[in-house]
Coordinates of C-alpha atoms in Angstrom, one line a residue:
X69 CA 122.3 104.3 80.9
X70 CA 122.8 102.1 84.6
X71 CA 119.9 101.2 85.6
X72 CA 120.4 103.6 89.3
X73 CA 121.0 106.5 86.8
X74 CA 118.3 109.6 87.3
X75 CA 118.1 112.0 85.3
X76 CA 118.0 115.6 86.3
X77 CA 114.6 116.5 85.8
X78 CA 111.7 117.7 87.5
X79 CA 108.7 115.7 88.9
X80 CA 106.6 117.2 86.3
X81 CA 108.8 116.6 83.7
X82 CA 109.0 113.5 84.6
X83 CA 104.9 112.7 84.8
X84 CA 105.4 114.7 81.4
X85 CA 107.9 112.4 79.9
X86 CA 105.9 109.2 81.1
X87 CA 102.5 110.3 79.7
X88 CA 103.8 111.2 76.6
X89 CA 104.7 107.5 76.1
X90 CA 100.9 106.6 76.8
X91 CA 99.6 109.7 74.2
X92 CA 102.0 108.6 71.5
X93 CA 102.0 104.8 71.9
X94 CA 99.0 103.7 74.4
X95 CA 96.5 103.3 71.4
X96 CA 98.3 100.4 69.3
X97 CA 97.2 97.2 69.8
X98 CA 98.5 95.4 72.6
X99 CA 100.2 92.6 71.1
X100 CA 97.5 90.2 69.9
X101 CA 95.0 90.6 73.1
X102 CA 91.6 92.6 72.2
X103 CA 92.8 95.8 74.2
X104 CA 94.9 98.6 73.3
X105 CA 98.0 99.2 75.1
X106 CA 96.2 102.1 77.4
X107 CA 93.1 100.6 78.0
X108 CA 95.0 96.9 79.5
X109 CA 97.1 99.4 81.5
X110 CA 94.5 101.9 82.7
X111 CA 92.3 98.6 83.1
X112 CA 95.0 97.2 85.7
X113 CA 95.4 100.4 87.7
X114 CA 91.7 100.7 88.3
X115 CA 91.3 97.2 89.3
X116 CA 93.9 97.9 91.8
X117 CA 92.5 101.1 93.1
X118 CA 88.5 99.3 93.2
X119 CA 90.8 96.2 95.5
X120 CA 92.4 99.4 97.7
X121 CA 95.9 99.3 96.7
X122 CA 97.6 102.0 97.7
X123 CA 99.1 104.8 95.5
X124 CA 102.4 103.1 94.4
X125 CA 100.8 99.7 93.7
X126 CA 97.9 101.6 91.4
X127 CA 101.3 103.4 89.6
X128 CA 102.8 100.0 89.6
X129 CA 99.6 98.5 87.9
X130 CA 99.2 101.1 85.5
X131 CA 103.1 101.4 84.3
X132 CA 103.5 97.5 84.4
X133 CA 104.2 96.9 80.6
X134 CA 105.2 100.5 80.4
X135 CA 108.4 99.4 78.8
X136 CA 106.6 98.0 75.9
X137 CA 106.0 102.0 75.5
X138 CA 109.6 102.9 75.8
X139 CA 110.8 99.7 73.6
X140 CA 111.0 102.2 70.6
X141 CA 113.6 104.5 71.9
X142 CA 115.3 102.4 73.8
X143 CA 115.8 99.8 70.5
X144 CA 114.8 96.7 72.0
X145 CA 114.7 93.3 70.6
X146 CA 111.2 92.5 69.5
X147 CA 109.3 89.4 71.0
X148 CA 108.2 88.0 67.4
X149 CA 105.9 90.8 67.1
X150 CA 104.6 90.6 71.0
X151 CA 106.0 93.5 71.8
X152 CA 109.8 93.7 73.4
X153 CA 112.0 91.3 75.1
X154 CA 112.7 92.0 78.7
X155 CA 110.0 95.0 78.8
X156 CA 109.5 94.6 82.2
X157 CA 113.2 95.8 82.7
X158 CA 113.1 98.1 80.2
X159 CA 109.9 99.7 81.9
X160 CA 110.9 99.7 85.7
X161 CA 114.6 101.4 84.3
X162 CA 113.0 103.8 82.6
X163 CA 111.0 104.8 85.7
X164 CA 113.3 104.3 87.8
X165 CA 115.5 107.1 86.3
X166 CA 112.6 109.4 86.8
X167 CA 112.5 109.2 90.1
X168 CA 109.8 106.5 90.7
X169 CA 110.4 104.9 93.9
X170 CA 112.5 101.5 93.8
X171 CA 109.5 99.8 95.1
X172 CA 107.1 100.9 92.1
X173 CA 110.0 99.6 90.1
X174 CA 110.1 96.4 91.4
X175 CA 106.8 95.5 90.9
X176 CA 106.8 96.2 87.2
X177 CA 110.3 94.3 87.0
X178 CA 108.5 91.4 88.8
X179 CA 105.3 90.8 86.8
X180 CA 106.6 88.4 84.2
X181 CA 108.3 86.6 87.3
X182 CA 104.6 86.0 88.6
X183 CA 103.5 84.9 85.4
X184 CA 106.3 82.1 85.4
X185 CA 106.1 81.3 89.2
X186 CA 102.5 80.6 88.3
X187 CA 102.5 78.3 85.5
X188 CA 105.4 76.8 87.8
X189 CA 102.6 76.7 90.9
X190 CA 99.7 75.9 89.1
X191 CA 99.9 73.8 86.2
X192 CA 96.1 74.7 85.6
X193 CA 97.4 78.7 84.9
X194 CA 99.4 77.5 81.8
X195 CA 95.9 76.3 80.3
X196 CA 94.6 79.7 81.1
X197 CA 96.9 81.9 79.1
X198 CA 96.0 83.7 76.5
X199 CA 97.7 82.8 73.0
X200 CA 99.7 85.9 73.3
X201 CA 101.1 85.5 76.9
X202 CA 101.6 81.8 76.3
X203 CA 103.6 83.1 73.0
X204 CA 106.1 85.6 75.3
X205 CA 106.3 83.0 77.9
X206 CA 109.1 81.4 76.0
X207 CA 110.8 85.3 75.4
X208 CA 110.1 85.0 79.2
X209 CA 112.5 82.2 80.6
X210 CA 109.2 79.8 80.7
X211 CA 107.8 77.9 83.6
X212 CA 109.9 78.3 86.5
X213 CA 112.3 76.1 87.8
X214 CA 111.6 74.7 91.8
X215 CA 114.8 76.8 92.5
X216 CA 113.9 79.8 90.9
X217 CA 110.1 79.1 92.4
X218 CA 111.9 78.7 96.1
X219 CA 113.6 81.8 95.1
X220 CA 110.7 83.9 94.3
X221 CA 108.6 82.7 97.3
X222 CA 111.2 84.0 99.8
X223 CA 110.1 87.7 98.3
X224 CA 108.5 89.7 101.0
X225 CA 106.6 91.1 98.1
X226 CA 105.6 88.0 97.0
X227 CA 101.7 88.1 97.4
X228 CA 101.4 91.6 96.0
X229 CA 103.5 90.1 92.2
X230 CA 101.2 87.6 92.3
X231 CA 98.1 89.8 93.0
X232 CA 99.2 92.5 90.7
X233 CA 99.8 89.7 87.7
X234 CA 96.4 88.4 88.6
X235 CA 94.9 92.0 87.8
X236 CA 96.8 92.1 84.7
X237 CA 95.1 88.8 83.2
X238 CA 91.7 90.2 83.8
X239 CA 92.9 93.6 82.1
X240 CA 92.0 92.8 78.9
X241 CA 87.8 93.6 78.6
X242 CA 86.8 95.1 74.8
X243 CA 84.6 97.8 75.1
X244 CA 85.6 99.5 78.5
X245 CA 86.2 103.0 77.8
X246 CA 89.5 104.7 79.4
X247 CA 88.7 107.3 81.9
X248 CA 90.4 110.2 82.3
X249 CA 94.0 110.1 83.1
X250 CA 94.3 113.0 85.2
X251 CA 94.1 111.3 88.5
X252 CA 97.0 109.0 87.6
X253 CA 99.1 111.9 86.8
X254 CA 98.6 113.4 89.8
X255 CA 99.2 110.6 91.5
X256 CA 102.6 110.0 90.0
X257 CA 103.6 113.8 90.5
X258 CA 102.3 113.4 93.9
X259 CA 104.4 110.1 94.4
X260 CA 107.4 112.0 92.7
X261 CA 107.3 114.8 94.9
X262 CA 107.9 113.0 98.2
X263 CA 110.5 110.8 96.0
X264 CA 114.6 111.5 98.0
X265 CA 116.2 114.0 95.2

C-alpha cells in the first residue's frame, strides 16, 4: 500500500485497529531495554502530556515505535532481534492510512532522525545510549553526516524531534505501572474526528 493510501474506515475503527496492536503486541519485551513495548510507549506520551504537549504530540509520543507493533503484518525485516528495520516508517504509514494527521506522522517518522542528529551534535549522546539503541543505530543509517545534520536543522519541527526523542530515552523506568488507556483513545478518536475525510 502507498504510503498516502487511507483506508475506508471509521475513526473508531481506526482507534480500534491501532489499540489492538498495543493489546496483542504491547506486552513483549521491548527489544533488550527493561520495559515492555506498552509501558516505554505509554511512558513517552505521559512525559509529553506532564511537559504540556498538545494532543498530537502526546499521540505522536505514544505511537512513536508503533511500527514495531505493526512489523508482524506488514513482514518487515528484523533488526537482529531489535525489533524491525525502518519501524519508524512502517509506524507513521500505518497511521497515516488511518487518518492520523500528517503531522503526527511525521513525528514518529522523525524519531530515529533525532537519535542520529544527536550522536552527530553531541558526541557525548553516543556514550549515553543504551546497548540496544546503540545496537539499531547501525539498522539506523548511524551518526549523521554534516549534510544530513544541515538538512535536519532546517526542519521547522526540529526542536519538537529532538524533544520528543529526548522523552523517549527517559521512557524506559521498571516498575511504573501503565495507566489506563482510555484517555489516549479518546484522544486519538477525538484527533480522528476533526481529521479532512
Amino acid at each position: 500500500m502507498d504510503k498516502h493510501t487511507r483506508l475506508a474506515i471509521s475513526p473508531q475503527q481506526a482507534v480500534a485497529q491501532v489499540f489492538d496492536l498495543y493489546e496483542t503486541h504491547g506486552h513483549a519485551d521491548y527489544i533488550g531495554e527493561p520495559v515492555s513495548q506498552l509501558e516505554h510507549m505509554w511512558q513517552a506520551a505521559a512525559l509529553a502530556e506532564a511537559a504540556g504537549a498538545d494532543d498530537e504530540v502526546v499521540l505522536a509520543a505514544f505511537f512513536h515505535d508503533l511500527g514495531h507493533l505493526c512489523a508482524p503484518e506488514m513482514a518487515a525485516e528484523s533488526m537482529n532481534g531489535f525489533g524491525a528495520v525502518d519501524h519508524e516508517k512502517l509506524g507513521a504509514d500505518y497511521l497515516r492510512a488511518r487518518g492520523f494527521s500528517e503531522r503526527v506522522a511525521r513525528l514518529v517518522e522523525s524519531h530515529v532522525l533525532a537519535k542520529r542528529y544527536l550522536t552527530y551534535k553531541y558526541p557525548s549522546y553516543l556514550r549515553q545510549l543504551s546497548e540496544a539503541s546503540l545496537a539499531t543505530l547501525a539498522f539506523q543509517g548511524g551518526v549523521m553526516s554534516a549534510t544530513e545534520a544541515a538538512a535536519f536543522e532546517q526542519d521547522p519541527d526540529a526542536d519538537l524531534v529532538l524533544q520528543l526523542r529526548r522523552w523517549d530515552e527517559q521512557a524506559k523506568e521498571s516498575d511504573q505501572p501503565v495507566g489506563r488507556l482510555d484517555h489516549l483513545k479518546e484522544l486519538a478518536l477525538r484527533h480522528l474526528q476533526h481529521q479532512p475525510a
